[in-house]
XYZ file of C-alpha atoms in Angstrom:
504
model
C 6.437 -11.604 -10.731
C 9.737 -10.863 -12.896
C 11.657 -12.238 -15.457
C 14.772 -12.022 -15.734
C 16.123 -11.760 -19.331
C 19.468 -13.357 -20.384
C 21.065 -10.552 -18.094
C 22.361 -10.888 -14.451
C 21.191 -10.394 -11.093
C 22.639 -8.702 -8.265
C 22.120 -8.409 -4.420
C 22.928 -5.370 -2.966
C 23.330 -4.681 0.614
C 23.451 -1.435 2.858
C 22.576 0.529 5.992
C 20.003 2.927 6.103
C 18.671 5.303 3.748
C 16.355 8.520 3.565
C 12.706 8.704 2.373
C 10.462 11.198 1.232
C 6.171 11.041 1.952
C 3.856 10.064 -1.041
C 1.492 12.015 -2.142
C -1.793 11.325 -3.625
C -2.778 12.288 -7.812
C -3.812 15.472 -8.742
C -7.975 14.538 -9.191
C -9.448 17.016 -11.162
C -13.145 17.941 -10.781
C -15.193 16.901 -13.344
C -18.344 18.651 -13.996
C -19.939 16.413 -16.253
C -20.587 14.147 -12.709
C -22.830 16.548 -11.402
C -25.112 15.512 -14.794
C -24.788 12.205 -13.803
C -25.547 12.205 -9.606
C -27.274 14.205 -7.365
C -24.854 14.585 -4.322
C -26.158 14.618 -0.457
C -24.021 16.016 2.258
C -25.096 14.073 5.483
C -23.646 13.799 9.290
C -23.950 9.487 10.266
C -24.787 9.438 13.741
C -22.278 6.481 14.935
C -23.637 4.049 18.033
C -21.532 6.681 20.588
C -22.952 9.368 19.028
C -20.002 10.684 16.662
C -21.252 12.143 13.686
C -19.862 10.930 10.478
C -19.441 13.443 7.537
C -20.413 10.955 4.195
C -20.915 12.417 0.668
C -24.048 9.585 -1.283
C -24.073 9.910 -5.093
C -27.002 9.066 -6.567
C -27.158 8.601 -10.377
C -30.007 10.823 -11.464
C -31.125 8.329 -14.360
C -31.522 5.508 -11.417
C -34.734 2.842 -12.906
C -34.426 0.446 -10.167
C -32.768 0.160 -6.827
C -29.212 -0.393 -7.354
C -26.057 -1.601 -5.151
C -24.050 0.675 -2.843
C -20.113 1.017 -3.660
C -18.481 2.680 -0.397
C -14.824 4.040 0.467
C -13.967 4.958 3.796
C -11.238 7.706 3.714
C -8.787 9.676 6.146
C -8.286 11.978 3.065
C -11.268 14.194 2.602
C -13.884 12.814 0.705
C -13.533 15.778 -1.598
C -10.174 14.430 -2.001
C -10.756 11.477 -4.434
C -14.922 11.219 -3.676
C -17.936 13.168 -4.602
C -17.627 15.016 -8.038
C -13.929 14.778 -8.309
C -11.540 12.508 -8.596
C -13.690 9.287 -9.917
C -14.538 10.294 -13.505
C -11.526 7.704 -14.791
C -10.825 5.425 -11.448
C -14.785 4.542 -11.009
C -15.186 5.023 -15.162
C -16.113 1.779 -15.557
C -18.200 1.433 -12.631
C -20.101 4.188 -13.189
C -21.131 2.805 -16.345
C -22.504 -0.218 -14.601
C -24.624 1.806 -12.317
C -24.050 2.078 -8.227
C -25.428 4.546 -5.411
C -21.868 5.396 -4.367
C -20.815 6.933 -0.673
C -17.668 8.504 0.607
C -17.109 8.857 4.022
C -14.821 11.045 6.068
C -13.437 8.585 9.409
C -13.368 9.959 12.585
C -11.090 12.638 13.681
C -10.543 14.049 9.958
C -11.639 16.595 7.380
C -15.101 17.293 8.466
C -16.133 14.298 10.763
C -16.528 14.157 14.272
C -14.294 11.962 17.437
C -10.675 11.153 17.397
C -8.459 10.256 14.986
C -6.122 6.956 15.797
C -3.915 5.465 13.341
C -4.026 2.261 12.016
C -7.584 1.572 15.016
C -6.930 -1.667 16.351
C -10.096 -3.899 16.686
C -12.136 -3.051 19.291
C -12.499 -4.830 22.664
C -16.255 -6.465 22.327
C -16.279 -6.817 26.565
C -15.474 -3.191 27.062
C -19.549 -1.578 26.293
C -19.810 1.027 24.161
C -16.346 0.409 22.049
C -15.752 1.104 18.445
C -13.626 0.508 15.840
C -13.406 1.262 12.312
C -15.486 -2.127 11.717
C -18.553 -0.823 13.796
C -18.296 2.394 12.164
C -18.819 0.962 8.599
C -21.539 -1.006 10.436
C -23.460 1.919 11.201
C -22.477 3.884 8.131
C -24.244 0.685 6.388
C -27.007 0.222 8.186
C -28.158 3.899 8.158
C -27.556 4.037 4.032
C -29.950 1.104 3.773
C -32.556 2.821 6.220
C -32.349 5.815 3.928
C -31.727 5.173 0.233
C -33.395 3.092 -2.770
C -30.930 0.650 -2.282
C -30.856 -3.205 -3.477
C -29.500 -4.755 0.043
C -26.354 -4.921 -1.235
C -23.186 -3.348 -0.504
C -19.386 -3.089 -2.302
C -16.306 -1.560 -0.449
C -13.195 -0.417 -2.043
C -10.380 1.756 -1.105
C -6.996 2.268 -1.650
C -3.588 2.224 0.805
C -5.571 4.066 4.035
C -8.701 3.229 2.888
C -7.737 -0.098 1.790
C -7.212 -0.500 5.306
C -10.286 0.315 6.436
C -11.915 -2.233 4.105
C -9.959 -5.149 6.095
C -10.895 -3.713 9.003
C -14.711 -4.025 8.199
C -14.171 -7.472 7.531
C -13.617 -8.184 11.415
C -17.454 -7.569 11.647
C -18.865 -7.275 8.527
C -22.373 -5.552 8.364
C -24.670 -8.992 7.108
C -25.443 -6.482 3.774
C -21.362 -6.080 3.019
C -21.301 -8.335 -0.198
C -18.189 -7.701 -1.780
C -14.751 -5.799 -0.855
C -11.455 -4.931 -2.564
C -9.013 -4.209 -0.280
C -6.150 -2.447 -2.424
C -2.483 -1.597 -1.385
C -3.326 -2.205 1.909
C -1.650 -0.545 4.711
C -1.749 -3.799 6.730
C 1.237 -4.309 9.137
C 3.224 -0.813 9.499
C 6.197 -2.338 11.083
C 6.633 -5.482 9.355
C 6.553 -4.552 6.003
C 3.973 -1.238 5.142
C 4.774 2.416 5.641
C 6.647 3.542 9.155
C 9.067 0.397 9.323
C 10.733 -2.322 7.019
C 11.286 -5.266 9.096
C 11.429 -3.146 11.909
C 14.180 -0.885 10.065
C 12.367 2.782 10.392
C 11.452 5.240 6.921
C 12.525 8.383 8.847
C 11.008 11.071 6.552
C 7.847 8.681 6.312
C 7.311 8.753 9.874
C 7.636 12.681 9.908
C 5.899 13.982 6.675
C 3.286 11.286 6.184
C 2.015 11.366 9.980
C 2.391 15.299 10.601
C -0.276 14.946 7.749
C -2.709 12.705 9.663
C -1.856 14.296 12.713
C -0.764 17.661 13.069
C -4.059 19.437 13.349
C -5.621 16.942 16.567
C -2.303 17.914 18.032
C -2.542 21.721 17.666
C 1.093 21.215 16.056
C 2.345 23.898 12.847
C 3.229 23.448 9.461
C 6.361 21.232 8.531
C 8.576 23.879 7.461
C 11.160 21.378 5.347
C 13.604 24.306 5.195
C 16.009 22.952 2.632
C 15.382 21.900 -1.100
C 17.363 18.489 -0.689
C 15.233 17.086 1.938
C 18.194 14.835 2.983
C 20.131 17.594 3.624
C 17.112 18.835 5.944
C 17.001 15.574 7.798
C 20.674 15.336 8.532
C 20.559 19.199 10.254
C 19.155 16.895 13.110
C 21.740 15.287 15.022
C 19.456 12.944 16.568
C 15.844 11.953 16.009
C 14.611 13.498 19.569
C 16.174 17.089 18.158
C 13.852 16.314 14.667
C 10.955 15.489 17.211
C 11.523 18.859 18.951
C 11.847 20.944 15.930
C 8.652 19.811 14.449
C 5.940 19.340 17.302
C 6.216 15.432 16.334
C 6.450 14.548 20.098
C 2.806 15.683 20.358
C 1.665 13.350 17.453
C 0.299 9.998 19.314
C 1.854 7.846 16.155
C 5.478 9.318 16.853
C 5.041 8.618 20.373
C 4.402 5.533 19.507
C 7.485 4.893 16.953
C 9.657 5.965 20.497
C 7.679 4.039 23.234
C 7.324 0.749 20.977
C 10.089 0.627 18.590
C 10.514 -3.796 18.395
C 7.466 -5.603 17.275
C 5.381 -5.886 20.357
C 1.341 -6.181 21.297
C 0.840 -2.677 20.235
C 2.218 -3.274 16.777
C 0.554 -6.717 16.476
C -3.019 -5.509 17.548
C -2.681 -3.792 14.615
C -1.827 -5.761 12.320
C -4.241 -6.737 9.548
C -2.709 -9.958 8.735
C -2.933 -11.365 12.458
C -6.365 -10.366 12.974
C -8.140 -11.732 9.556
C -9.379 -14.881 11.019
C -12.510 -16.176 8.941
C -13.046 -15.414 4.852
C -16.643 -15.036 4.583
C -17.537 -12.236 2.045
C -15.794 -12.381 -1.434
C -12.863 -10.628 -1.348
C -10.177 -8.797 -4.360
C -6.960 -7.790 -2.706
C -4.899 -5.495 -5.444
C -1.235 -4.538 -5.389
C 1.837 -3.286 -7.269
C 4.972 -4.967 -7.731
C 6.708 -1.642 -7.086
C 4.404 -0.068 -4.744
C 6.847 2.230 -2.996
C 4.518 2.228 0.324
C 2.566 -0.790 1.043
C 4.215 -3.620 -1.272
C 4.132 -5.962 1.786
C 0.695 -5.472 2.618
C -1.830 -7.270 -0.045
C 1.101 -9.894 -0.109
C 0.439 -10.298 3.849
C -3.264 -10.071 4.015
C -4.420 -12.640 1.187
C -2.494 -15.412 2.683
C -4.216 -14.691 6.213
C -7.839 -14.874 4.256
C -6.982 -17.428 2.272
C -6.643 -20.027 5.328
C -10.105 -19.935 5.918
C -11.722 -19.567 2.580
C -13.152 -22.807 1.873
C -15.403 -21.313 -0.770
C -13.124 -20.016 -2.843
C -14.279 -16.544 -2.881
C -10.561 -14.989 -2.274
C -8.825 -13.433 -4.400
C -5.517 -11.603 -5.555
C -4.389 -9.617 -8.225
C -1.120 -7.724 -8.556
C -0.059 -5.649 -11.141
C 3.088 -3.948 -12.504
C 2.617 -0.615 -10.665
C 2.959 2.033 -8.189
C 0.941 2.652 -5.304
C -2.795 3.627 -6.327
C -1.552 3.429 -9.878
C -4.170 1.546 -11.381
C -6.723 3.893 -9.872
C -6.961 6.734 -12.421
C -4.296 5.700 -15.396
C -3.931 4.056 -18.467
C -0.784 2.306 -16.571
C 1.047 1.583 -19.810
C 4.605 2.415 -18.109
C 6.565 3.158 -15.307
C 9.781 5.049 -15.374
C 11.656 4.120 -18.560
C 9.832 0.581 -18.286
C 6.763 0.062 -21.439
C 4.210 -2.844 -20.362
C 3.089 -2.772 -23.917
C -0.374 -2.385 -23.129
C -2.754 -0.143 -20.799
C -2.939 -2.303 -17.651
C -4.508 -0.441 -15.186
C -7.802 -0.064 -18.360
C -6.720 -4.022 -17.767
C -7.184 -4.222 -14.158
C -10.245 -1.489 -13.724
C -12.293 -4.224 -16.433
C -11.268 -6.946 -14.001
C -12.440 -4.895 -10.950
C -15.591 -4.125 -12.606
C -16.734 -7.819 -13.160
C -15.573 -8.615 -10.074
C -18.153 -6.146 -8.541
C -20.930 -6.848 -10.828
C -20.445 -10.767 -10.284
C -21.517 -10.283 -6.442
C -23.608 -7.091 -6.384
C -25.950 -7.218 -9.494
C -25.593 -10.763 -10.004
C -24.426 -10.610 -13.460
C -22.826 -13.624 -15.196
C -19.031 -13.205 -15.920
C -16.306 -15.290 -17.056
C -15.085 -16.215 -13.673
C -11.659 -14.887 -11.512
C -8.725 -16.938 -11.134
C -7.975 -17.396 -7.838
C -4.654 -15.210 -8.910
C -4.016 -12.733 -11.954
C -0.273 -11.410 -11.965
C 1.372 -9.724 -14.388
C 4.750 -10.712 -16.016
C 7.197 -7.607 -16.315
C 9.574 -10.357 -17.971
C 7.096 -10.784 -21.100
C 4.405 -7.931 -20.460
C 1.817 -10.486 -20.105
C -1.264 -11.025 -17.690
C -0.885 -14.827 -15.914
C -3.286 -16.894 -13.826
C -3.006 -19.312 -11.454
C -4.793 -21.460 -9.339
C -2.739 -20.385 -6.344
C -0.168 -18.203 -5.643
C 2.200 -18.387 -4.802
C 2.353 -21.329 -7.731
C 2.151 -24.511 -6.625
C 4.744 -25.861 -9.324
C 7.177 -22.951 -7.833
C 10.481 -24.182 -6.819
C 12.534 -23.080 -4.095
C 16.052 -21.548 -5.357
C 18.912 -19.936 -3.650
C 21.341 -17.607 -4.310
C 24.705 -17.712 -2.181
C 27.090 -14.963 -1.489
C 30.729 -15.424 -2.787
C 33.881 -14.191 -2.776
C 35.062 -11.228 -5.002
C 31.389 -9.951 -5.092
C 30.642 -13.415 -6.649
C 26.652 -13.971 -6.802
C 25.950 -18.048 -7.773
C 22.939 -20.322 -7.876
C 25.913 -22.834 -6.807
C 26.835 -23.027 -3.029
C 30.793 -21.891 -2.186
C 33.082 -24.831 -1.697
C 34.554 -22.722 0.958
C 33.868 -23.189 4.249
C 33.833 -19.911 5.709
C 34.270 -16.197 4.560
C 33.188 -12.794 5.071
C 32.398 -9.027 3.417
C 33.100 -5.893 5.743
C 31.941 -2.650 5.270
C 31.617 0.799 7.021
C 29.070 2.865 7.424
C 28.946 6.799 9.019
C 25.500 7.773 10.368
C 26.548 10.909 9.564
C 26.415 9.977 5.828
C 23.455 7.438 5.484
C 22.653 6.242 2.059
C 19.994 7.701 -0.348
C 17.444 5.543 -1.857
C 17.646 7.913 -5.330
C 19.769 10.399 -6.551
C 20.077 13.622 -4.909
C 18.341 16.314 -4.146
C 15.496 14.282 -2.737
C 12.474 17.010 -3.085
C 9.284 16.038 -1.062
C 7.030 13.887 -2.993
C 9.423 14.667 -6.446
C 9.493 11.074 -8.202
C 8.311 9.284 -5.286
C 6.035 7.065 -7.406
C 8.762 5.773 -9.734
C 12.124 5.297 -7.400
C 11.728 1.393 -7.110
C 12.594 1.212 -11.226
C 14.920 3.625 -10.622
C 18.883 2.466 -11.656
C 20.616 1.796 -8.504
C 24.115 2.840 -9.884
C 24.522 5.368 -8.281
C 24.945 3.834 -4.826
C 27.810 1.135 -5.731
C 30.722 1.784 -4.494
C 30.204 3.521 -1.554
C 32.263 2.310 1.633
C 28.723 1.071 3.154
C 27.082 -0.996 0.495
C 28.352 -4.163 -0.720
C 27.601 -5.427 -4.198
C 27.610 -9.328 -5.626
C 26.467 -10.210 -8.563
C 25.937 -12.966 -11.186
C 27.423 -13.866 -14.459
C 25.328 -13.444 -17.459
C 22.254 -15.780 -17.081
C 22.189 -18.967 -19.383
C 18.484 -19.219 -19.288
C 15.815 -17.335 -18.253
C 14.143 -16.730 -15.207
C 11.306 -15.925 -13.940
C 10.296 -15.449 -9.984
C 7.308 -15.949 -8.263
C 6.267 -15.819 -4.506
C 8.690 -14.252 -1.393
C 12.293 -13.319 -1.927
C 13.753 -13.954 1.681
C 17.314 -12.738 2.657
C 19.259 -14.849 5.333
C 21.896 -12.872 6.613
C 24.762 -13.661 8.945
C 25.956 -10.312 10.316
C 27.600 -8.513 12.701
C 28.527 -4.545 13.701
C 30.535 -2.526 16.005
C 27.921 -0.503 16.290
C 25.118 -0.353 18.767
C 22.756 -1.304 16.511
C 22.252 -1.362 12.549
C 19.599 -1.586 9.960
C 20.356 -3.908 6.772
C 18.760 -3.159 3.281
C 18.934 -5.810 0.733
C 17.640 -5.346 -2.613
C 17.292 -7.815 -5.746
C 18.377 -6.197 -9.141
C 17.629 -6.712 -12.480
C 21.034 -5.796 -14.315
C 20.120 -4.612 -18.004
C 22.400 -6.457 -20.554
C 25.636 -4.531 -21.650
C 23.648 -3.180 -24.801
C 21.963 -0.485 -22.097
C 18.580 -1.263 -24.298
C 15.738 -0.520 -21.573
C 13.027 -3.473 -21.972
């Protein structure tokens, strides 16, 4: 949700663009947590026999049985579980008191089996099939068998592991309680990760899957020989010479990207929101206006739950933030934008209630069905629905001159050309482009710097008489042509500051 402030808005459009791979926050053992838990090590025997690697906290001031609070990782569970990483994400649940688990999935860090992106439910008439639903199943069912537990159980994870938690909720273990799916990695074509729309990250597709990978292929480091990592990308004249140069034809997700590159069965098996069929366990979906990875994602997957949830046990919430960034900050910014108050302490109170509500039973003021935050007025909305029902459609129309109007063109036909070199494809920030070097805060970034290139086109408003504020899908229709073989279109919606420059 945005406002837009007595300033204008412009569309821009363009072709292509280079990306750089995310990378997870620095987490910081903390060795005050050992005080608190005593950590087990333990190998999860799955229903194939696959051996799970799972790290179980266990406060060591535990009175009574208390709830379990899982997260299913491809990370390491060292990574952002056991002793590290959850002394300010998990602050406030820690407080409340939970047995909490980490898990390693199959095919990474120190689990057993094979690793497959983005596991597509399993078939139920093939015996003997799994999928990352039967393998939180099992992970479930052998907890309760083997800790002071009260029969209750809480997932949560984040992008990957937010993942996972959809997936468990294809067949959800009868003890799985509560779940909060967060910046969900739910349809990687369509909107999350390896493709926009079908249009495909590049760098994404190399850096972020050599990472998965790389080591189940027997495949090297990714020597990224260059500083500017654009530069690097264009020394390959054509993705089959990038493949070659960096083992990523042995990778089964790059093989993939080439076999499968329109939205067929193999990309819609996969996807979360065409799989979520029934809402039956209460459910917190999280994301960022300016996630940078998976801003399609929570956006796709509530709307699939909330079909069936006749309970009202669905929720969403979606903050002003980067990907994960409500995890382990105060949130109070990003970039050179102030939110005027520490929204991911905001959110992490929220989550906390939420998980106390359905695992311990406590009494809290109840959810709205939606919390969003306002970047127009730095404020915390809820609705009943989202998106609002009182929302009104609006369009904008392209014009002549680079004209951008609410008011449709009294003329009856017209057109903008551009060219565009492959050979010079547009950055989506400034150069150089370092790996994982202000990936977090490019979405906020000014745009400037791209107008006025032969390739992009630019229209754009006159000052606003009112404000506005926008709420639910922004949907671009276009009407284009190439002389090209083919061509991927970029449109983005953009604030434009007023003329004073003063950042608000």
């Amino acid at each position: 949700m945005a406002a837009f402030r007595l300033a204008r808005l412009a569309l821009m459009l363009f072709v292509g663009g280079v990306l750089t791979a995310p990378t997870l926050s620095a987490q910081q053992p903390d060795a005050a947590l050992d005080k608190l838990f005593t950590r087990r090590e333990v190998m999860i025997p799955m229903r194939d026999g696959v051996k799970l690697f799972t790290v179980i906290l266990t406060p060591r001031a535990m009175s009574e049985p208390l709830p379990v609070l899982m997260s299913r990782t491809p990370y390491g569970t060292n990574g952002w579980g056991g002793t590290s990483g959850i002394a300010v994400g998990f602050r406030e649940l820690i407080a409340d008191g939970y047995l909490f688990v980490f898990q390693d999935i199959r095919g990474q860090h120190q689990s057993e089996g094979v690793f497959i992106m983005n596991r597509p439910p399993r078939d139920k008439s093939k015996a003997g099939s799994v999928d990352e639903a039967t393998d939180t199943w099992d992970t479930i069912d052998w907890i309760l068998k083997n800790n002071p537990t009260n029969g209750r159980v809480g997932m949560l994870g984040i992008s990957y592991p937010g993942f996972l938690v959809n997936a468990a909720q294809v067949e959800p273990h009868p003890a799985l309680k509560a779940m909060s799916p967060q910046a969900s990695m739910v349809d990687t074509w369509m909107g999350d990760d390896f493709f926009h729309q079908g249009a495909f990250r590049q760098s994404y597709g190399t850096e972020w899957v050599h990472g998965r990978e790389s080591k189940q292929a027997g495949t090297g480091p990714l020597n990224i020989t260059r500083w500017d990592t654009y530069d690097w990308y264009r020394s390959f004249p054509t993705l089959a010479a990038l493949a070659q140069a960096t083992g990523a034809t042995k990778w089964p997700t790059w093989q993939r990207f080439v076999a499968h590159p329109s939205y067929d069965s193999v990309w819609q098996q996969r996807a979360v929101q065409r799989y979520l069929t029934h809402t039956n366990i209460p459910t917190l979906t999280v994301g960022g206006w300016w996630d940078q990875e998976d801003g399609f994602g929570p956006q796709a997957s509530y709307p699939a739950l909330e079909r069936t949830d006749t309970a009202g046990i669905n929720k969403l919430v979606i903050g002003p933030w980067f990907h994960g960034q409500w995890f382990d900050e105060t949130a109070d910014s990003l970039g050179a934008i102030r939110f005027g108050r520490n929204t991911g302490d905001d959110f992490r109170a929220l989550q906390a209630r939420f998980f106390g509500q359905y695992l311990k039973d406590r009494a809290t003021t109840p959810i709205a069905e939606a919390t969003m935050f306002d970047a127009g007025t730095n404020t915390w909305r809820e609705f009943g629905a989202w998106p609002p029902k009182n929302a009104e459609r609006t369009k904008l129309y392209f014009g002549a001159n680079g004209a951008l109007s609410f008011t449709a063109p009294r003329a009856a036909a017209g057109q903008d050309t551009y060219v565009s070199d492959p050979a010079n494809p547009i950055p989506y920030r400034p150069r150089p482009i370092p790996s994982y070097v202000e990936w977090n805060e490019w979405l906020t970034r000014d745009q400037r710097f791209v107008d006025g290139r032969p390739d992009v086109l630019t229209w754009q408003t006159a000052p606003l008489a009112a404000d506005i504020t926008i709420a639910g899908d922004v949907i671009a229709k276009l009407f284009a042509s190439t002389t090209g073989s083919d061509a991927d279109w970029v449109v983005k919606l953009i604030d434009v500051y007023p003329d004073s420059g003063v950042a608000r």
